[in-house]
Tab-separated table of N, CA and C in Angstrom:
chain	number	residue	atom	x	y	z
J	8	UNK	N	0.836	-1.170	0.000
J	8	UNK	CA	0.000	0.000	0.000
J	8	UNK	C	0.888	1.243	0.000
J	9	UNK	N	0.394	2.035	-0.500
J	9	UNK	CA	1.143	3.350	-0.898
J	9	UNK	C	0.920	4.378	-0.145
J	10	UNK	N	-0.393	4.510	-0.136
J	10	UNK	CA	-1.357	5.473	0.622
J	10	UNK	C	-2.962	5.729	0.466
J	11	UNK	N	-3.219	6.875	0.928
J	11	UNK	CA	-4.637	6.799	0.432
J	11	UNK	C	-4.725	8.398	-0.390
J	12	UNK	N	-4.986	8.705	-1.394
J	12	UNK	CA	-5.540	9.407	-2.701
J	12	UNK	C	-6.186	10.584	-1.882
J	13	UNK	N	-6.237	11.801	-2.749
J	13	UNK	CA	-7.501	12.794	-1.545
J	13	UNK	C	-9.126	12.642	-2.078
J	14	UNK	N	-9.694	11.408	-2.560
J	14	UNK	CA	-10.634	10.899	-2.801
J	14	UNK	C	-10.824	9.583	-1.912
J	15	UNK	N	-9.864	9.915	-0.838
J	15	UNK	CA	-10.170	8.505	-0.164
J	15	UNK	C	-9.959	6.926	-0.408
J	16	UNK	N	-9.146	6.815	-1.639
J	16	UNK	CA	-9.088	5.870	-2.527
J	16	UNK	C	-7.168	4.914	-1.853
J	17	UNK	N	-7.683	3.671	-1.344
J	17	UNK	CA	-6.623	3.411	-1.419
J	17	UNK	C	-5.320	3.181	-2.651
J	18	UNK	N	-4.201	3.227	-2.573
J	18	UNK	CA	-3.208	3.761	-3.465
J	18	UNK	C	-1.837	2.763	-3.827
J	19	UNK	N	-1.740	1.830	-4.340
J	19	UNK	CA	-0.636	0.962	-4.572
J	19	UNK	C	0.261	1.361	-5.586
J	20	UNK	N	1.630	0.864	-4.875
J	20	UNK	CA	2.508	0.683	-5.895
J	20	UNK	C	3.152	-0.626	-5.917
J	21	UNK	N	3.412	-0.687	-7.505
J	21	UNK	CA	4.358	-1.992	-8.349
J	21	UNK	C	5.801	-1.901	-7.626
J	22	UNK	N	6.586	-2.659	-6.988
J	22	UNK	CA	7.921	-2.093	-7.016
J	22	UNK	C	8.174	-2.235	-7.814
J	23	UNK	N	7.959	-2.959	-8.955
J	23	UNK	CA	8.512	-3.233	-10.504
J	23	UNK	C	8.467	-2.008	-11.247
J	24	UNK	N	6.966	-1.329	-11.175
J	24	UNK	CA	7.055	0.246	-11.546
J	24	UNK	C	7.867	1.175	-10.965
J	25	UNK	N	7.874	1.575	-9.377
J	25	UNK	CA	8.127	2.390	-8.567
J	25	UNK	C	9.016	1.922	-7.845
J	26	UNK	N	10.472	1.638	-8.474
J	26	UNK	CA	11.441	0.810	-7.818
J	26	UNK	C	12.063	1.448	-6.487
J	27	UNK	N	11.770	2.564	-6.800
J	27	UNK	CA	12.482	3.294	-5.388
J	27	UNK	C	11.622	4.165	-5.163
J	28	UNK	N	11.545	4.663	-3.991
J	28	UNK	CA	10.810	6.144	-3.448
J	28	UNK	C	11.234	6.700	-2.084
J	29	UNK	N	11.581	7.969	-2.699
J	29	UNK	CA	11.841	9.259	-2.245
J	29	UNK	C	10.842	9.651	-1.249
J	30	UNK	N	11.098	9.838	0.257
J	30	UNK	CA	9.213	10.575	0.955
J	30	UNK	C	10.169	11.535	1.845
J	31	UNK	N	9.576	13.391	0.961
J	31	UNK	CA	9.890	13.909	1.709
J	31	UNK	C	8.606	14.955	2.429
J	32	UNK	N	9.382	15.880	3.258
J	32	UNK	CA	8.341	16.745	3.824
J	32	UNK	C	8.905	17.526	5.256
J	33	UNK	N	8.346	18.322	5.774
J	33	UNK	CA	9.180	19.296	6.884
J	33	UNK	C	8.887	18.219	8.089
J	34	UNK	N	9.773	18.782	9.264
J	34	UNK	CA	9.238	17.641	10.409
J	34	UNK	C	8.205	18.178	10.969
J	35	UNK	N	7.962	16.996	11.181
J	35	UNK	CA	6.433	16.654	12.243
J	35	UNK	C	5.100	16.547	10.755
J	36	UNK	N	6.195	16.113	10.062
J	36	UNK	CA	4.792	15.785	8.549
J	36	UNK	C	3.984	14.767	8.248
J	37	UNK	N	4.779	13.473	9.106
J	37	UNK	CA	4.803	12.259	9.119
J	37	UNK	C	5.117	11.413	7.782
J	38	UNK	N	6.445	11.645	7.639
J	38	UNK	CA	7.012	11.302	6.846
J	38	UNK	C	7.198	9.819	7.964
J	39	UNK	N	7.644	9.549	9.005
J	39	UNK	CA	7.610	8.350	9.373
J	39	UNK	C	6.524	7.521	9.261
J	40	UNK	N	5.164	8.263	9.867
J	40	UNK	CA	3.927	7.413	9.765
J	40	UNK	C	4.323	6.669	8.659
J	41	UNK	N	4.328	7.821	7.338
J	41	UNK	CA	3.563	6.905	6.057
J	41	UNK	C	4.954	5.695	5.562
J	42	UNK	N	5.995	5.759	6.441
J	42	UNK	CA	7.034	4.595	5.922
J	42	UNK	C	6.110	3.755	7.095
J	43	UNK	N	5.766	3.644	8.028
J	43	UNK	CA	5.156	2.381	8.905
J	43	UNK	C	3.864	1.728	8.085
J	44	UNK	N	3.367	3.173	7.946
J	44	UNK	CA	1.993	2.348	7.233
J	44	UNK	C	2.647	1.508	5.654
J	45	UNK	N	3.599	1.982	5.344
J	45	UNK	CA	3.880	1.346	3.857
J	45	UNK	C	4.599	0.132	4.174
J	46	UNK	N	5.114	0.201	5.605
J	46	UNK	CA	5.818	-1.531	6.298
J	46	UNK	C	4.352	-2.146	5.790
J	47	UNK	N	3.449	-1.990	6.658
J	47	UNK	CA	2.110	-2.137	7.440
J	47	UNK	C	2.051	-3.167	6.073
J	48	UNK	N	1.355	-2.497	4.921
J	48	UNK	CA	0.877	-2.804	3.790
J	48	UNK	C	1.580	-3.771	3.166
J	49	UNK	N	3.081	-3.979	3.101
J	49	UNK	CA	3.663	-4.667	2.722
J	49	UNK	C	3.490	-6.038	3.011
J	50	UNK	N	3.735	-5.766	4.928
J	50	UNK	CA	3.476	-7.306	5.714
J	50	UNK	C	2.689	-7.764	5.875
J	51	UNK	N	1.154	-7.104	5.380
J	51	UNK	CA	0.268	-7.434	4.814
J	51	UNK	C	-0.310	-8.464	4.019
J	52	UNK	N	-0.032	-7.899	2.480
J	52	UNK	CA	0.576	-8.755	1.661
J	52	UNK	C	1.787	-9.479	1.191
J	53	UNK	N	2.582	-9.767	1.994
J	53	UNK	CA	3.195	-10.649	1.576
J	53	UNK	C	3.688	-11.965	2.935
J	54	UNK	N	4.524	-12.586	2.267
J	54	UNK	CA	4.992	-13.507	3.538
J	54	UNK	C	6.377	-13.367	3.344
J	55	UNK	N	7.313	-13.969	4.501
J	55	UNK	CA	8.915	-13.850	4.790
J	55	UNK	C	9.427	-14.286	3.653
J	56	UNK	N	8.875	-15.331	3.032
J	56	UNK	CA	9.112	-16.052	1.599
J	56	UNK	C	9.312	-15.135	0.363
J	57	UNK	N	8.465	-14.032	0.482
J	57	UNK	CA	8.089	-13.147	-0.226
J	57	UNK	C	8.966	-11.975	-0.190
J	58	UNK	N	9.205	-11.461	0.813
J	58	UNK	CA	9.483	-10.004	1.338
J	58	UNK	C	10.291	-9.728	2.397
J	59	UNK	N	11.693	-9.386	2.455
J	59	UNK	CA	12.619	-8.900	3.379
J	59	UNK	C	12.837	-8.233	3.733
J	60	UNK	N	12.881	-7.448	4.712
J	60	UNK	CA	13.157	-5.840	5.315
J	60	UNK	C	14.792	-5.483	5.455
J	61	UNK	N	14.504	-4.342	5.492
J	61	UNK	CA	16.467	-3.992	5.798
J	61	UNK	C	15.457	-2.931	6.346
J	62	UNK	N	16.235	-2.228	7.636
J	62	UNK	CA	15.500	-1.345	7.963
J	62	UNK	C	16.616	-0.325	9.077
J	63	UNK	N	16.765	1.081	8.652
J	63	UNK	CA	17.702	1.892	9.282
J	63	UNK	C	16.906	2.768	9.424
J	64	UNK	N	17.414	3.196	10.743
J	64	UNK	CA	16.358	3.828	11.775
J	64	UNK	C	17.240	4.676	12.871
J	65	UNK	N	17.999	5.672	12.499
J	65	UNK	CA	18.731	6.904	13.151
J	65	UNK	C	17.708	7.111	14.704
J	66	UNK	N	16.644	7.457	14.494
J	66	UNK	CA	16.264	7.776	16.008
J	66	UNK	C	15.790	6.719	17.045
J	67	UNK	N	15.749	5.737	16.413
J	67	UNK	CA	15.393	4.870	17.269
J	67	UNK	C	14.313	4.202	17.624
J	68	UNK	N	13.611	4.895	17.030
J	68	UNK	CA	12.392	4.896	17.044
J	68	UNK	C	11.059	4.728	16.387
J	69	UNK	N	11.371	4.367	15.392
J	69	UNK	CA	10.628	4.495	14.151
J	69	UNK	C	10.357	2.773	13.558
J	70	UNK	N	11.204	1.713	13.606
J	70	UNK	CA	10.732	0.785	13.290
J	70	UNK	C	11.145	-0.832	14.779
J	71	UNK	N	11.474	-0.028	15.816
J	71	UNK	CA	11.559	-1.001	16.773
J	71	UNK	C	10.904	-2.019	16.915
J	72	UNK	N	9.611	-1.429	16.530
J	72	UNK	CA	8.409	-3.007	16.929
J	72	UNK	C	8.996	-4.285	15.657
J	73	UNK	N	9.820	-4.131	15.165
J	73	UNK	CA	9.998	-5.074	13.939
J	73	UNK	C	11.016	-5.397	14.468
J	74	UNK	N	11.929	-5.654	15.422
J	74	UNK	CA	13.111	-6.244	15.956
J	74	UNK	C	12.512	-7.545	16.197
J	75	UNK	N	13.615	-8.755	15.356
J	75	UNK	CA	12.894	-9.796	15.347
J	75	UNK	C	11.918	-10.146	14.700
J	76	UNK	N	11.603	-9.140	14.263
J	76	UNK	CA	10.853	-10.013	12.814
J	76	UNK	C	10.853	-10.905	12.348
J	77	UNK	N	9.963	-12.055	11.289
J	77	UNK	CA	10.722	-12.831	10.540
J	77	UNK	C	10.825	-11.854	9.007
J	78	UNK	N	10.312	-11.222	8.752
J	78	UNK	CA	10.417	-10.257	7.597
J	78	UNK	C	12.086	-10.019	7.596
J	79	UNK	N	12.322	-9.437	8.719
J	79	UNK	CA	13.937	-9.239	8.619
J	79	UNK	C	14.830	-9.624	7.720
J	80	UNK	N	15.422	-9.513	6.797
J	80	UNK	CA	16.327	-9.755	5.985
J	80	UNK	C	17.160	-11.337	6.957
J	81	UNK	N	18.046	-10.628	7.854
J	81	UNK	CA	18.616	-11.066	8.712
J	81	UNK	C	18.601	-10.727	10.171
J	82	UNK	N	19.654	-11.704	11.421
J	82	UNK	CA	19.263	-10.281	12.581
J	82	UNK	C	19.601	-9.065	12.459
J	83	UNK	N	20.410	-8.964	11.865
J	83	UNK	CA	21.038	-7.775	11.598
J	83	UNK	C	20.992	-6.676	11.005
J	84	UNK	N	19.573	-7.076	10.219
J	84	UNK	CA	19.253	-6.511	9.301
J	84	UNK	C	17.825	-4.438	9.614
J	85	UNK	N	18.390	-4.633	11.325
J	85	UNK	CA	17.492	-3.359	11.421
J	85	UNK	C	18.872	-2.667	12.626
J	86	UNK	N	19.203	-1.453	12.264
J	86	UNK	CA	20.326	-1.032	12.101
J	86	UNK	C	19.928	0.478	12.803
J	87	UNK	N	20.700	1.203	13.693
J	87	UNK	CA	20.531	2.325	15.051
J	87	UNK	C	21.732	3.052	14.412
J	88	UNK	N	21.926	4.024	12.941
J	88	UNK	CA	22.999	4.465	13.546
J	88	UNK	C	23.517	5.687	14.085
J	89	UNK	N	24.426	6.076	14.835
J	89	UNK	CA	25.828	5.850	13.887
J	89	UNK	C	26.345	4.278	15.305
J	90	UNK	N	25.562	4.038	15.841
J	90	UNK	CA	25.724	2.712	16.931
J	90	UNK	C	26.486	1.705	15.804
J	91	UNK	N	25.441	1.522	14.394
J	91	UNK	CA	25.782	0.534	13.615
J	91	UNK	C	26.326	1.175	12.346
J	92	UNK	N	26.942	0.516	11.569
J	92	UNK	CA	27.859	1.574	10.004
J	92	UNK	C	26.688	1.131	9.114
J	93	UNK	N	26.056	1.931	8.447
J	93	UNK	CA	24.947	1.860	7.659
J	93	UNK	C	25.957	1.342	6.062
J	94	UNK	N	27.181	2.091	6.021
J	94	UNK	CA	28.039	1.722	4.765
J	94	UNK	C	27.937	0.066	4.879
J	95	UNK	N	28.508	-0.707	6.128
J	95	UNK	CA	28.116	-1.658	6.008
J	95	UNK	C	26.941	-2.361	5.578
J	96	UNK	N	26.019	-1.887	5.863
J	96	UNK	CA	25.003	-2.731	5.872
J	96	UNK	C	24.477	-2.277	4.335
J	97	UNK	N	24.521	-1.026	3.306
J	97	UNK	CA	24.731	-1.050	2.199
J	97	UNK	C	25.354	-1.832	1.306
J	98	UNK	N	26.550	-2.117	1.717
J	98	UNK	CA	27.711	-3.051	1.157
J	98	UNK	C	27.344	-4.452	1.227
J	99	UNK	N	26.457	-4.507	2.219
J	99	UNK	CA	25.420	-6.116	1.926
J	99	UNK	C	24.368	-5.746	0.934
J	100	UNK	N	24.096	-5.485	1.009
J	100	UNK	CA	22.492	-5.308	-0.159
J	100	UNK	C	23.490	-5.275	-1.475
J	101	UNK	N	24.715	-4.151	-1.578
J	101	UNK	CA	25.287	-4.605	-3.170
J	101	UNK	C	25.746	-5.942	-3.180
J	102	UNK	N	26.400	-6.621	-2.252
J	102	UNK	CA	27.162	-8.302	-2.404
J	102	UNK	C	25.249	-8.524	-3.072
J	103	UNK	N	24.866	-8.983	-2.335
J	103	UNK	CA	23.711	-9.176	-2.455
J	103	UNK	C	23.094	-9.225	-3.861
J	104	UNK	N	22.572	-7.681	-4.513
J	104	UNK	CA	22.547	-7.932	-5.520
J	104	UNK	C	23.420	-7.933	-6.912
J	105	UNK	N	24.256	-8.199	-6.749
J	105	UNK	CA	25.851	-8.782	-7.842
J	105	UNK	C	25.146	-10.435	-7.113
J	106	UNK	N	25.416	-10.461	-6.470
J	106	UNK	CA	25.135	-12.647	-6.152
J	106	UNK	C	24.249	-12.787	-6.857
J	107	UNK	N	22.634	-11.676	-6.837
J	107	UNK	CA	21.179	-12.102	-7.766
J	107	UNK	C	21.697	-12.076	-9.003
J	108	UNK	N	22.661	-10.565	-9.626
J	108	UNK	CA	22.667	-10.490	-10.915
J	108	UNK	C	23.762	-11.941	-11.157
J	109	UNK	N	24.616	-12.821	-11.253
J	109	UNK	CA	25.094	-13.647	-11.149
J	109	UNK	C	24.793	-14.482	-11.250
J	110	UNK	N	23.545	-15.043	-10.217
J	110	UNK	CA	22.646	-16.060	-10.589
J	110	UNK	C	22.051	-15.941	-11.819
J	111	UNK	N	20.889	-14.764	-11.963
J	111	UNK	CA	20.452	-14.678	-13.086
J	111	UNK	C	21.087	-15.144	-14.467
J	112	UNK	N	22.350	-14.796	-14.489
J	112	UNK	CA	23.562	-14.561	-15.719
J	112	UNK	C	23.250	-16.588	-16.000
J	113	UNK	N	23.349	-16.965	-14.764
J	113	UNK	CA	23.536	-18.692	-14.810
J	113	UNK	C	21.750	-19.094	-15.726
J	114	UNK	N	21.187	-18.779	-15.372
J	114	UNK	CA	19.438	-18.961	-15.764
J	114	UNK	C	18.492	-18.087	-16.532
J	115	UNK	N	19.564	-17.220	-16.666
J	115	UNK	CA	19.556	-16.523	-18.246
J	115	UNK	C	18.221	-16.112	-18.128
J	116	UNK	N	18.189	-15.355	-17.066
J	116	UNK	CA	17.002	-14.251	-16.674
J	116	UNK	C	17.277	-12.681	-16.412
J	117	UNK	N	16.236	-11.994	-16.645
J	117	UNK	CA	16.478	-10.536	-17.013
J	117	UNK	C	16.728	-9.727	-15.605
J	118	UNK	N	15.460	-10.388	-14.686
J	118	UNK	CA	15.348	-9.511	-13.540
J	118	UNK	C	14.947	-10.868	-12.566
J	119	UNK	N	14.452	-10.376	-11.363
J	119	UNK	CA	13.804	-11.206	-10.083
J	119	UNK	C	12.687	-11.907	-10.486
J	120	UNK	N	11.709	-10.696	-11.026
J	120	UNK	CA	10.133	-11.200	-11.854
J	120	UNK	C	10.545	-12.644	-12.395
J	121	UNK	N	11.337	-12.585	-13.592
J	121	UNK	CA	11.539	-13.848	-14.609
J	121	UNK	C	11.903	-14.407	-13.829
J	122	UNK	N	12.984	-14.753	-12.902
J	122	UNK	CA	13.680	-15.817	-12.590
J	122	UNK	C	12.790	-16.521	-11.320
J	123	UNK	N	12.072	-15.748	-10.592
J	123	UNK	CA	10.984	-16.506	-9.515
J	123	UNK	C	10.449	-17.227	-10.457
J	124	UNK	N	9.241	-16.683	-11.486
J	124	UNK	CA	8.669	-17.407	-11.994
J	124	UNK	C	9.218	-18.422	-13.154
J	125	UNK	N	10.166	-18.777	-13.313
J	125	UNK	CA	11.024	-19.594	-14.263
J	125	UNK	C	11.726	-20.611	-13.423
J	126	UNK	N	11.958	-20.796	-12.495
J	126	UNK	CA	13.384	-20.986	-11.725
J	126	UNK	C	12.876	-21.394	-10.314
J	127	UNK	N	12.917	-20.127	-9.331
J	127	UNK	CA	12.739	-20.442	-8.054
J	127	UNK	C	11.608	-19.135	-7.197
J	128	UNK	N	10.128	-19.460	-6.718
J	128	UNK	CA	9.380	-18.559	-6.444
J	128	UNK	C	9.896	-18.296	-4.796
J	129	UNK	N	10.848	-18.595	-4.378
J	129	UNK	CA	11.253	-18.238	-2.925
J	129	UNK	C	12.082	-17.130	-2.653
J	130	UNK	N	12.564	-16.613	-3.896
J	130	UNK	CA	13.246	-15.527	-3.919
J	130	UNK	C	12.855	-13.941	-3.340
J	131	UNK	N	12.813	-13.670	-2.693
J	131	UNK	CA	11.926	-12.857	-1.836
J	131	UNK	C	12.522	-10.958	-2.561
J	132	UNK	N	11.943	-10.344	-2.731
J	132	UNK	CA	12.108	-8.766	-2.797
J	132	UNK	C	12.631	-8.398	-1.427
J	133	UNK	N	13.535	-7.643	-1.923
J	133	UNK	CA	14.288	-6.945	-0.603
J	133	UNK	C	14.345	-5.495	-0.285
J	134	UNK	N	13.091	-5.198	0.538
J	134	UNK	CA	13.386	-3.663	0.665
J	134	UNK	C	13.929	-2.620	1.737
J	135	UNK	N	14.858	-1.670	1.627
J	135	UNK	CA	15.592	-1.154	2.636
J	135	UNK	C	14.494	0.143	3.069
J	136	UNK	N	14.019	0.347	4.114
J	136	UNK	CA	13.473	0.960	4.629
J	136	UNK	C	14.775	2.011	5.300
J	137	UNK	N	14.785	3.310	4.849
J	137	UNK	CA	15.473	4.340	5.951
J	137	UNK	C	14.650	5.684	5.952
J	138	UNK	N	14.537	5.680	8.304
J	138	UNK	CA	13.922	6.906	8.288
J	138	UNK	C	15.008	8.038	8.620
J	139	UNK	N	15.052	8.911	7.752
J	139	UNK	CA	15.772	10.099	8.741
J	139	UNK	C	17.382	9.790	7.835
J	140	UNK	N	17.143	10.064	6.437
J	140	UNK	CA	18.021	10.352	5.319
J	140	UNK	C	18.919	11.409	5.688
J	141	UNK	N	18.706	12.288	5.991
J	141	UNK	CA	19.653	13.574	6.846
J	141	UNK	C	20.685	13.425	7.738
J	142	UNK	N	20.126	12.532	8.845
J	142	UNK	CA	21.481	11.964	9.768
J	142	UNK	C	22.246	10.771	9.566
J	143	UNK	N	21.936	10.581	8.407
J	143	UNK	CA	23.137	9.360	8.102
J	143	UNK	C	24.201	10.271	7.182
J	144	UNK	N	23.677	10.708	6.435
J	144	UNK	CA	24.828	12.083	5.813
J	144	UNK	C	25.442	12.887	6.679
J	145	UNK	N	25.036	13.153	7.336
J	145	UNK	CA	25.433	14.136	8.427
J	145	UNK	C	26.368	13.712	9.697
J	146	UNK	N	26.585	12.275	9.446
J	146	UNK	CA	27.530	11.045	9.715
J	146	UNK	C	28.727	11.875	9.775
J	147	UNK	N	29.764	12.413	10.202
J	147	UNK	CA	31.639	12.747	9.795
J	147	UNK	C	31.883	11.581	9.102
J	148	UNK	N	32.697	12.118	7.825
J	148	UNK	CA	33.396	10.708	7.219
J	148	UNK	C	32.666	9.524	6.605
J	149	UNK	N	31.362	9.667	6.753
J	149	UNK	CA	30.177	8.451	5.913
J	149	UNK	C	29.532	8.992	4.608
J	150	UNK	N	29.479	10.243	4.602
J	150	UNK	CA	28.947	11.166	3.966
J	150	UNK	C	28.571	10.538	2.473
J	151	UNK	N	29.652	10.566	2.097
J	151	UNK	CA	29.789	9.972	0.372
J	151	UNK	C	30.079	8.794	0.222
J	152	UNK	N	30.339	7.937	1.182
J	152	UNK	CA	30.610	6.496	1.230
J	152	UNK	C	29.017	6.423	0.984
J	153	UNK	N	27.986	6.609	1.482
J	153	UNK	CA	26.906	6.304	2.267
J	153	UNK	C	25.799	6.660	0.443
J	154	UNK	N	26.153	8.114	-0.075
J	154	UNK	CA	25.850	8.687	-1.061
J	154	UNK	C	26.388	7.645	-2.086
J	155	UNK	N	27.441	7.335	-2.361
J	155	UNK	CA	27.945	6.047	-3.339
J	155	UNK	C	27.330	5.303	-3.239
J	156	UNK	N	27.043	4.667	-2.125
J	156	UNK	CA	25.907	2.918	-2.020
J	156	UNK	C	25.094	3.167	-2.528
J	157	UNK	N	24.002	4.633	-2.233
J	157	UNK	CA	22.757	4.482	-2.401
J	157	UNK	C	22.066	4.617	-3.705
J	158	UNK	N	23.511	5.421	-4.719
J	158	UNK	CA	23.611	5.780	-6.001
J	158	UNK	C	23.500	4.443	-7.104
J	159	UNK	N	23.714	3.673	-6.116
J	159	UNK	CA	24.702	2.140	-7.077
J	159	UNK	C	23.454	1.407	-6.869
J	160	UNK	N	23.197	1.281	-5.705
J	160	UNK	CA	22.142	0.926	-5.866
J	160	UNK	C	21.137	1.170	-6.505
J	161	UNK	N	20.423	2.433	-6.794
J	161	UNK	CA	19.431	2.615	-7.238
J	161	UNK	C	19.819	3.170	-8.716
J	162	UNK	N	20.618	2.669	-9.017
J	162	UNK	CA	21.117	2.671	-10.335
J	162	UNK	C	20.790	1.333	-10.572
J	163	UNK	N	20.616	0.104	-9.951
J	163	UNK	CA	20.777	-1.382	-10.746
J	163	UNK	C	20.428	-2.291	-9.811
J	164	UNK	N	19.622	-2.009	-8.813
J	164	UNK	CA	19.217	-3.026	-7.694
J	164	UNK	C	17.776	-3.385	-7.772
J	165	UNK	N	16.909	-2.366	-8.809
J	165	UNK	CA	15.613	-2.790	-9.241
J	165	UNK	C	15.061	-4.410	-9.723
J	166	UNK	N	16.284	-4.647	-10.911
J	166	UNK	CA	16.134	-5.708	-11.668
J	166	UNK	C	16.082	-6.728	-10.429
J	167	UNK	N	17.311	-6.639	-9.661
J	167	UNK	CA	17.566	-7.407	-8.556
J	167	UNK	C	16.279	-7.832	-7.688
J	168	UNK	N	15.594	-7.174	-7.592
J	168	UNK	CA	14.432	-6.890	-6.601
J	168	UNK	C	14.765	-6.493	-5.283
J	169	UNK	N	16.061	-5.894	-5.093
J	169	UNK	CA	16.080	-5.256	-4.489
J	169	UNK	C	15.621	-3.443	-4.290
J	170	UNK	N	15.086	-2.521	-3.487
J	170	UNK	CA	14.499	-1.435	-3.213
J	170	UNK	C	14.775	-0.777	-2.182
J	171	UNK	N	14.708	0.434	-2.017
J	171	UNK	CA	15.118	1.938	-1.423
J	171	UNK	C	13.816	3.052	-0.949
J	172	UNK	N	13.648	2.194	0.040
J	172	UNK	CA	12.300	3.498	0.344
J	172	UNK	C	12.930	4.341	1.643
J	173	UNK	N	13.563	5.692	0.988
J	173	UNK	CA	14.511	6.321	1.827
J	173	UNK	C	13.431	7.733	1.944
């Protein structure tokens, strides 16, 4: 789920269409709400089989109730920082998708879409949830490390099924 329309109309997106998204707005806009409600919708529809979280969360506050998840990517995969190096945990999602594009290369598939349905439907979409884009830049010394990942990524992590809802 995406949201709801000003007709009241609930609002989806394809990640296949809308591989990444941008949510901005001044504080206190609820720019967090609408990343919970877009968890919400997700875990919704889908199952762990389906759908993996990566989830970075600067204040602390914003996606706690999901510690332990099974959605979770991994344990590791919901991240406090500068407690935890977010570069790291970027630098997994690229291993990550270079391993998908790799596979694919072997089964001679285009993207995630083809190769679930050709191949193997357990392959789950992987999406990185980050609230609070500002203080991870604002990191000393992460700055452009942090700006490089997210570039690379969303330059070529679509096909992957991997995603960026920053």
């Amino acid at each position: 789920m995406l949201g709801i329309d000003l007709y009241g109309q609930v609002q989806f997106a394809d990640l296949n269409q809308t591989p990444h998204i941008l949510v901005a707005g001044t504080s206190g806009s609820g720019k967090t709400e609408w990343l919970r409600s877009a968890i919400a919708g997700m875990l919704a529809s889908n199952t762990p089989e389906t759908l993996r979280l990566v989830l970075i969360d600067p204040k602390r506050n914003a996606f706690g109730d999901l510690k332990g998840s099974p959605f979770l990517l991994d344990r590791d995969a919901l991240v406090y920082p500068p407690e935890h190096s977010v570069v790291e945990l970027l630098d997994r999602l690229i291993a990550e998708m270079e391993d998908r594009y790799r596979l694919f290369e072997t089964r001679q598939a285009s993207d995630l879409l083809e190769y679930t349905t050709r191949w193997d439907p357990r392959k789950p979409r992987i999406v990185c949830f980050c609230d609070e884009y500002a203080d991870l830049v604002a990191v000393r010394g992460e700055r452009k490390e942090v700006e490089e990942r997210i570039r690379r990524l969303g330059a070529k992590a679509r096909a992957a099924g991997i995603h960026l809802i920053i």
